[in-house]
Amino acid sequence: KQEVTQIPAALSVPEGENLVLNCSFTDSAIYNLQWFRQDPGKGLTSLLLIQSSQREQTSGRLNASLDKSSGRSTLYIAASQPGDSATYLCAVKTGANNLFFGTGTRLTVIP
Amino acid sequence: EAGVAQSPRYKIIEKRQSVAFWCNPISGHATLYWYQQILGQGPKLLIQFQNNGVVDDSQLPKDRFSAERLKGVDSTLKIQPAKLEDSAVYLCASSLVSGGYEQYFGPGTRLTVT
């Protein structure tokens, strides 16, 4: 069964710092990997989706990489801002069905 | 384009009562998902529909949970009777089709069972 782990569970950084969030998964047979943002009491907002054939995706200050063979993905956030404070979830899609989620990294960016 | 709509946003019930949640997916999305997110955990899939047919309900506690998508558009998720451990956020998502397509999530319904 697919298991997804995110490290660290929580992270506090000063504004302006670059940071990396980590995600690992046990079964490399994935369709894609998706990074989400979740604000308190809200649903999930998709940030980046990387297909299994891709190595990375970029959107603004965000860059996500995927190393399928080693079962790892990283989300890089450049020049962090207080508005980036949220929980970041990664999820992998296996087969044609559901997403397997990690437990998330709670990010706090201190002004 | 309008996103995934869910209602109610919050619900408080006593254990052994019944509750129902509603979801309206993005127009044209054939696949609809219901997830359960317990506090401090990632969402867990409960059921996936492709149009009005069930694709995966392997993690749905069928003794108390039921879901339907009669016309292949809106969906309802019901819990009867509720238990304390059902307290969670229930998220609905939709995608164009299943497979490698991006899922879009609604705001969720926060259920508290007392």
Short mmCIF file of C-alpha atoms in Angstrom, two decimals:
data_model
loop_
_atom_site.label_atom_id
_atom_site.label_comp_id
_atom_site.label_asym_id
_atom_site.label_seq_id
_atom_site.Cartn_x
_atom_site.Cartn_y
_atom_site.Cartn_z
CA LYS A 1 0.00 0.00 0.00
CA GLN A 2 1.28 3.46 -0.87
CA GLU A 3 2.54 5.52 2.08
CA VAL A 4 3.41 9.18 1.84
CA THR A 5 5.61 10.94 4.38
CA GLN A 6 6.29 14.64 4.74
CA ILE A 7 9.19 16.13 6.63
CA PRO A 8 9.27 18.35 8.58
CA ALA A 9 5.85 18.32 10.19
CA ALA A 10 6.20 22.02 11.02
CA LEU A 11 8.55 24.77 9.95
CA SER A 12 9.01 28.41 10.96
CA VAL A 13 11.15 30.73 8.89
CA PRO A 14 11.73 34.50 8.76
CA GLU A 15 10.25 36.40 5.85
CA GLY A 16 12.42 36.43 2.72
CA GLU A 17 14.07 33.09 3.35
CA ASN A 18 14.11 30.32 0.72
CA LEU A 19 12.83 26.97 1.97
CA VAL A 20 12.38 23.35 0.94
CA LEU A 21 9.58 20.97 1.90
CA ASN A 22 10.11 17.25 1.48
CA CYS A 23 7.80 14.45 0.45
CA SER A 24 8.61 10.75 0.09
CA PHE A 25 6.48 7.84 -1.12
CA THR A 26 6.98 4.10 -0.94
CA ASP A 27 5.61 2.90 -4.30
CA SER A 28 7.24 4.51 -7.35
CA ALA A 29 4.48 3.33 -9.72
CA ILE A 30 2.63 6.66 -9.74
CA TYR A 31 0.60 8.58 -12.30
CA ASN A 32 1.49 11.97 -10.90
CA LEU A 33 2.33 13.92 -7.77
CA GLN A 34 0.47 16.99 -6.67
CA TRP A 35 1.33 19.68 -4.12
CA PHE A 36 -1.55 21.41 -2.34
CA ARG A 37 -1.90 24.31 0.03
CA GLN A 38 -4.48 24.25 2.84
CA ASP A 39 -5.35 27.29 4.90
CA PRO A 40 -7.00 26.80 8.33
CA GLY A 41 -10.65 25.81 7.95
CA LYS A 42 -10.42 25.80 4.18
CA GLY A 43 -10.26 23.27 1.40
CA LEU A 44 -7.22 22.38 -0.68
CA THR A 45 -5.74 24.60 -3.36
CA SER A 46 -3.66 22.85 -6.00
CA LEU A 47 -0.25 24.43 -6.42
CA LEU A 48 1.63 22.19 -8.82
CA LEU A 49 1.05 18.86 -10.54
CA ILE A 50 3.96 16.83 -11.88
CA GLN A 51 3.23 13.96 -14.25
CA SER A 52 5.26 10.78 -13.72
CA SER A 53 7.28 11.50 -16.89
CA GLN A 54 8.27 14.97 -15.73
CA ARG A 55 11.11 16.02 -13.44
CA GLU A 56 9.87 19.41 -12.26
CA GLN A 57 7.22 22.10 -12.50
CA THR A 58 7.43 25.80 -11.74
CA SER A 59 4.82 28.39 -10.89
CA GLY A 60 5.98 31.83 -9.78
CA ARG A 61 8.07 31.45 -6.63
CA LEU A 62 7.28 27.74 -6.38
CA ASN A 63 9.29 24.91 -7.89
CA ALA A 64 8.47 21.24 -7.40
CA SER A 65 10.78 18.41 -8.38
CA LEU A 66 10.09 14.71 -8.73
CA ASP A 67 12.52 11.80 -8.53
CA LYS A 68 10.22 8.86 -9.11
CA SER A 69 12.88 6.17 -8.85
CA SER A 70 13.89 7.25 -5.36
CA GLY A 71 10.33 8.06 -4.30
CA ARG A 72 10.99 11.71 -3.48
CA SER A 73 9.63 15.14 -4.26
CA THR A 74 10.59 18.58 -3.00
CA LEU A 75 8.69 21.85 -3.01
CA TYR A 76 10.98 24.88 -3.12
CA ILE A 77 9.54 28.25 -2.09
CA ALA A 78 11.67 31.25 -2.93
CA ALA A 79 11.64 34.51 -1.00
CA SER A 80 8.97 33.41 1.46
CA GLN A 81 6.21 35.81 2.50
CA PRO A 82 3.84 35.82 5.50
CA GLY A 83 1.02 35.02 3.07
CA ASP A 84 2.73 31.69 2.37
CA SER A 85 1.85 30.53 5.89
CA ALA A 86 -0.34 27.45 5.52
CA THR A 87 -0.18 23.66 5.57
CA TYR A 88 1.39 22.13 2.47
CA LEU A 89 0.28 18.65 1.46
CA CYS A 90 1.74 16.38 -1.17
CA ALA A 91 -0.27 13.59 -2.74
CA VAL A 92 0.54 10.83 -5.21
CA LYS A 93 -1.87 9.28 -7.63
CA THR A 94 -1.53 5.58 -8.31
CA GLY A 95 -3.49 3.65 -10.92
CA ALA A 96 -6.58 5.42 -12.13
CA ASN A 97 -8.05 6.06 -8.75
CA ASN A 98 -7.37 8.03 -5.69
CA LEU A 99 -4.76 10.32 -4.24
CA PHE A 100 -2.64 9.20 -1.32
CA PHE A 101 -1.86 12.17 0.90
CA GLY A 102 0.92 12.90 3.32
CA THR A 103 0.12 14.44 6.71
CA GLY A 104 1.43 17.84 5.63
CA THR A 105 4.00 20.42 6.67
CA ARG A 106 2.68 23.40 8.61
CA LEU A 107 4.64 26.46 7.47
CA THR A 108 4.80 29.72 9.39
CA VAL A 109 6.57 32.68 7.80
CA ILE A 110 7.45 35.27 10.42
CA PRO A 111 7.30 38.93 9.33
CA GLU B 1 -15.35 28.99 -13.98
CA ALA B 2 -17.14 28.14 -10.74
CA GLY B 3 -15.34 25.81 -8.36
CA VAL B 4 -16.56 22.82 -6.41
CA ALA B 5 -19.42 23.79 -4.12
CA GLN B 6 -20.21 22.09 -0.81
CA SER B 7 -22.83 22.58 1.85
CA PRO B 8 -23.23 22.96 4.70
CA ARG B 9 -19.87 24.40 5.70
CA TYR B 10 -20.27 23.40 9.34
CA LYS B 11 -22.43 20.87 11.14
CA ILE B 12 -22.66 19.85 14.79
CA ILE B 13 -24.67 16.75 15.70
CA GLU B 14 -24.93 14.32 18.58
CA LYS B 15 -23.71 10.76 18.25
CA ARG B 16 -26.22 8.35 16.76
CA GLN B 17 -27.84 11.14 14.75
CA SER B 18 -27.83 11.28 10.95
CA VAL B 19 -26.23 13.88 8.71
CA ALA B 20 -25.95 14.52 4.97
CA PHE B 21 -23.50 16.56 2.95
CA TRP B 22 -23.97 17.92 -0.55
CA CYS B 23 -21.45 18.51 -3.33
CA ASN B 24 -21.74 20.13 -6.74
CA PRO B 25 -18.64 19.52 -8.88
CA ILE B 26 -17.15 21.73 -11.57
CA SER B 27 -19.33 21.67 -14.67
CA GLY B 28 -18.27 18.97 -17.08
CA HIS B 29 -16.20 17.02 -14.59
CA ALA B 30 -17.04 13.34 -14.87
CA THR B 31 -15.20 12.16 -11.77
CA LEU B 32 -16.21 13.06 -8.23
CA TYR B 33 -14.45 12.15 -5.00
CA TRP B 34 -15.35 12.30 -1.31
CA TYR B 35 -12.48 12.51 1.18
CA GLN B 36 -12.40 12.45 4.98
CA GLN B 37 -9.76 14.56 6.70
CA ILE B 38 -9.32 13.98 10.42
CA LEU B 39 -7.55 16.77 12.30
CA GLY B 40 -3.78 16.57 11.84
CA GLN B 41 -3.98 14.03 9.03
CA GLY B 42 -4.05 14.12 5.25
CA PRO B 43 -7.33 13.50 3.44
CA LYS B 44 -8.35 9.88 2.92
CA LEU B 45 -10.51 8.81 -0.01
CA LEU B 46 -13.94 7.49 0.94
CA ILE B 47 -15.52 7.01 -2.47
CA GLN B 48 -14.93 7.85 -6.14
CA PHE B 49 -17.62 8.18 -8.80
CA GLN B 50 -17.19 8.13 -12.56
CA ASN B 51 -20.37 9.78 -13.83
CA ASN B 52 -23.04 8.04 -11.72
CA GLY B 53 -21.12 4.79 -11.19
CA VAL B 54 -18.90 3.89 -8.22
CA VAL B 55 -15.25 3.31 -9.14
CA ASP B 56 -13.76 2.82 -5.68
CA ASP B 57 -15.49 2.63 -2.31
CA SER B 58 -13.03 0.29 -0.61
CA GLN B 59 -12.43 2.67 2.31
CA LEU B 60 -16.04 3.68 2.85
CA PRO B 61 -17.46 2.31 6.15
CA LYS B 62 -20.52 0.91 4.47
CA ASP B 63 -22.31 0.02 7.71
CA ARG B 64 -22.86 3.71 8.39
CA PHE B 65 -21.76 5.72 5.36
CA SER B 66 -23.53 5.92 2.02
CA ALA B 67 -23.11 8.12 -1.04
CA GLU B 68 -24.91 8.62 -4.30
CA ARG B 69 -24.57 10.56 -7.52
CA LEU B 70 -27.84 9.75 -9.19
CA LYS B 71 -27.68 11.96 -12.29
CA GLY B 72 -23.90 12.02 -12.63
CA VAL B 73 -23.63 15.62 -11.38
CA ASP B 74 -24.43 16.46 -7.73
CA SER B 75 -23.57 14.03 -4.97
CA THR B 76 -24.64 13.46 -1.38
CA LEU B 77 -22.72 11.71 1.38
CA LYS B 78 -24.69 10.44 4.37
CA ILE B 79 -23.68 9.16 7.77
CA GLN B 80 -26.21 7.18 9.78
CA PRO B 81 -25.72 6.80 12.71
CA ALA B 82 -22.78 9.10 13.45
CA LYS B 83 -20.00 8.20 15.88
CA LEU B 84 -17.61 10.46 17.75
CA GLU B 85 -14.74 9.34 15.50
CA ASP B 86 -16.59 10.67 12.44
CA SER B 87 -15.67 14.21 13.50
CA ALA B 88 -13.64 15.46 10.56
CA VAL B 89 -13.68 17.69 7.51
CA TYR B 90 -15.41 16.09 4.54
CA LEU B 91 -13.93 17.25 1.27
CA CYS B 92 -15.43 16.86 -2.16
CA ALA B 93 -13.24 17.02 -5.27
CA SER B 94 -13.78 16.63 -8.99
CA SER B 95 -11.68 16.04 -12.07
CA LEU B 96 -12.32 15.97 -15.78
CA VAL B 97 -11.92 12.20 -15.82
CA SER B 98 -9.97 9.79 -13.65
CA GLY B 99 -6.33 8.92 -14.32
CA GLY B 100 -3.68 11.62 -14.38
CA TYR B 101 -6.00 14.59 -14.30
CA GLU B 102 -5.82 17.29 -11.66
CA GLN B 103 -8.36 17.18 -8.83
CA TYR B 104 -10.06 20.38 -7.69
CA PHE B 105 -11.31 20.55 -4.13
CA GLY B 106 -14.26 22.24 -2.50
CA PRO B 107 -14.06 24.16 0.81
CA GLY B 108 -15.18 21.15 2.82
CA THR B 109 -17.79 20.51 5.50
CA ARG B 110 -16.53 20.46 9.07
CA LEU B 111 -18.49 17.88 11.09
CA THR B 112 -18.39 17.79 14.86
CA VAL B 113 -20.03 14.83 16.59
CA THR B 114 -20.64 15.32 20.31
#
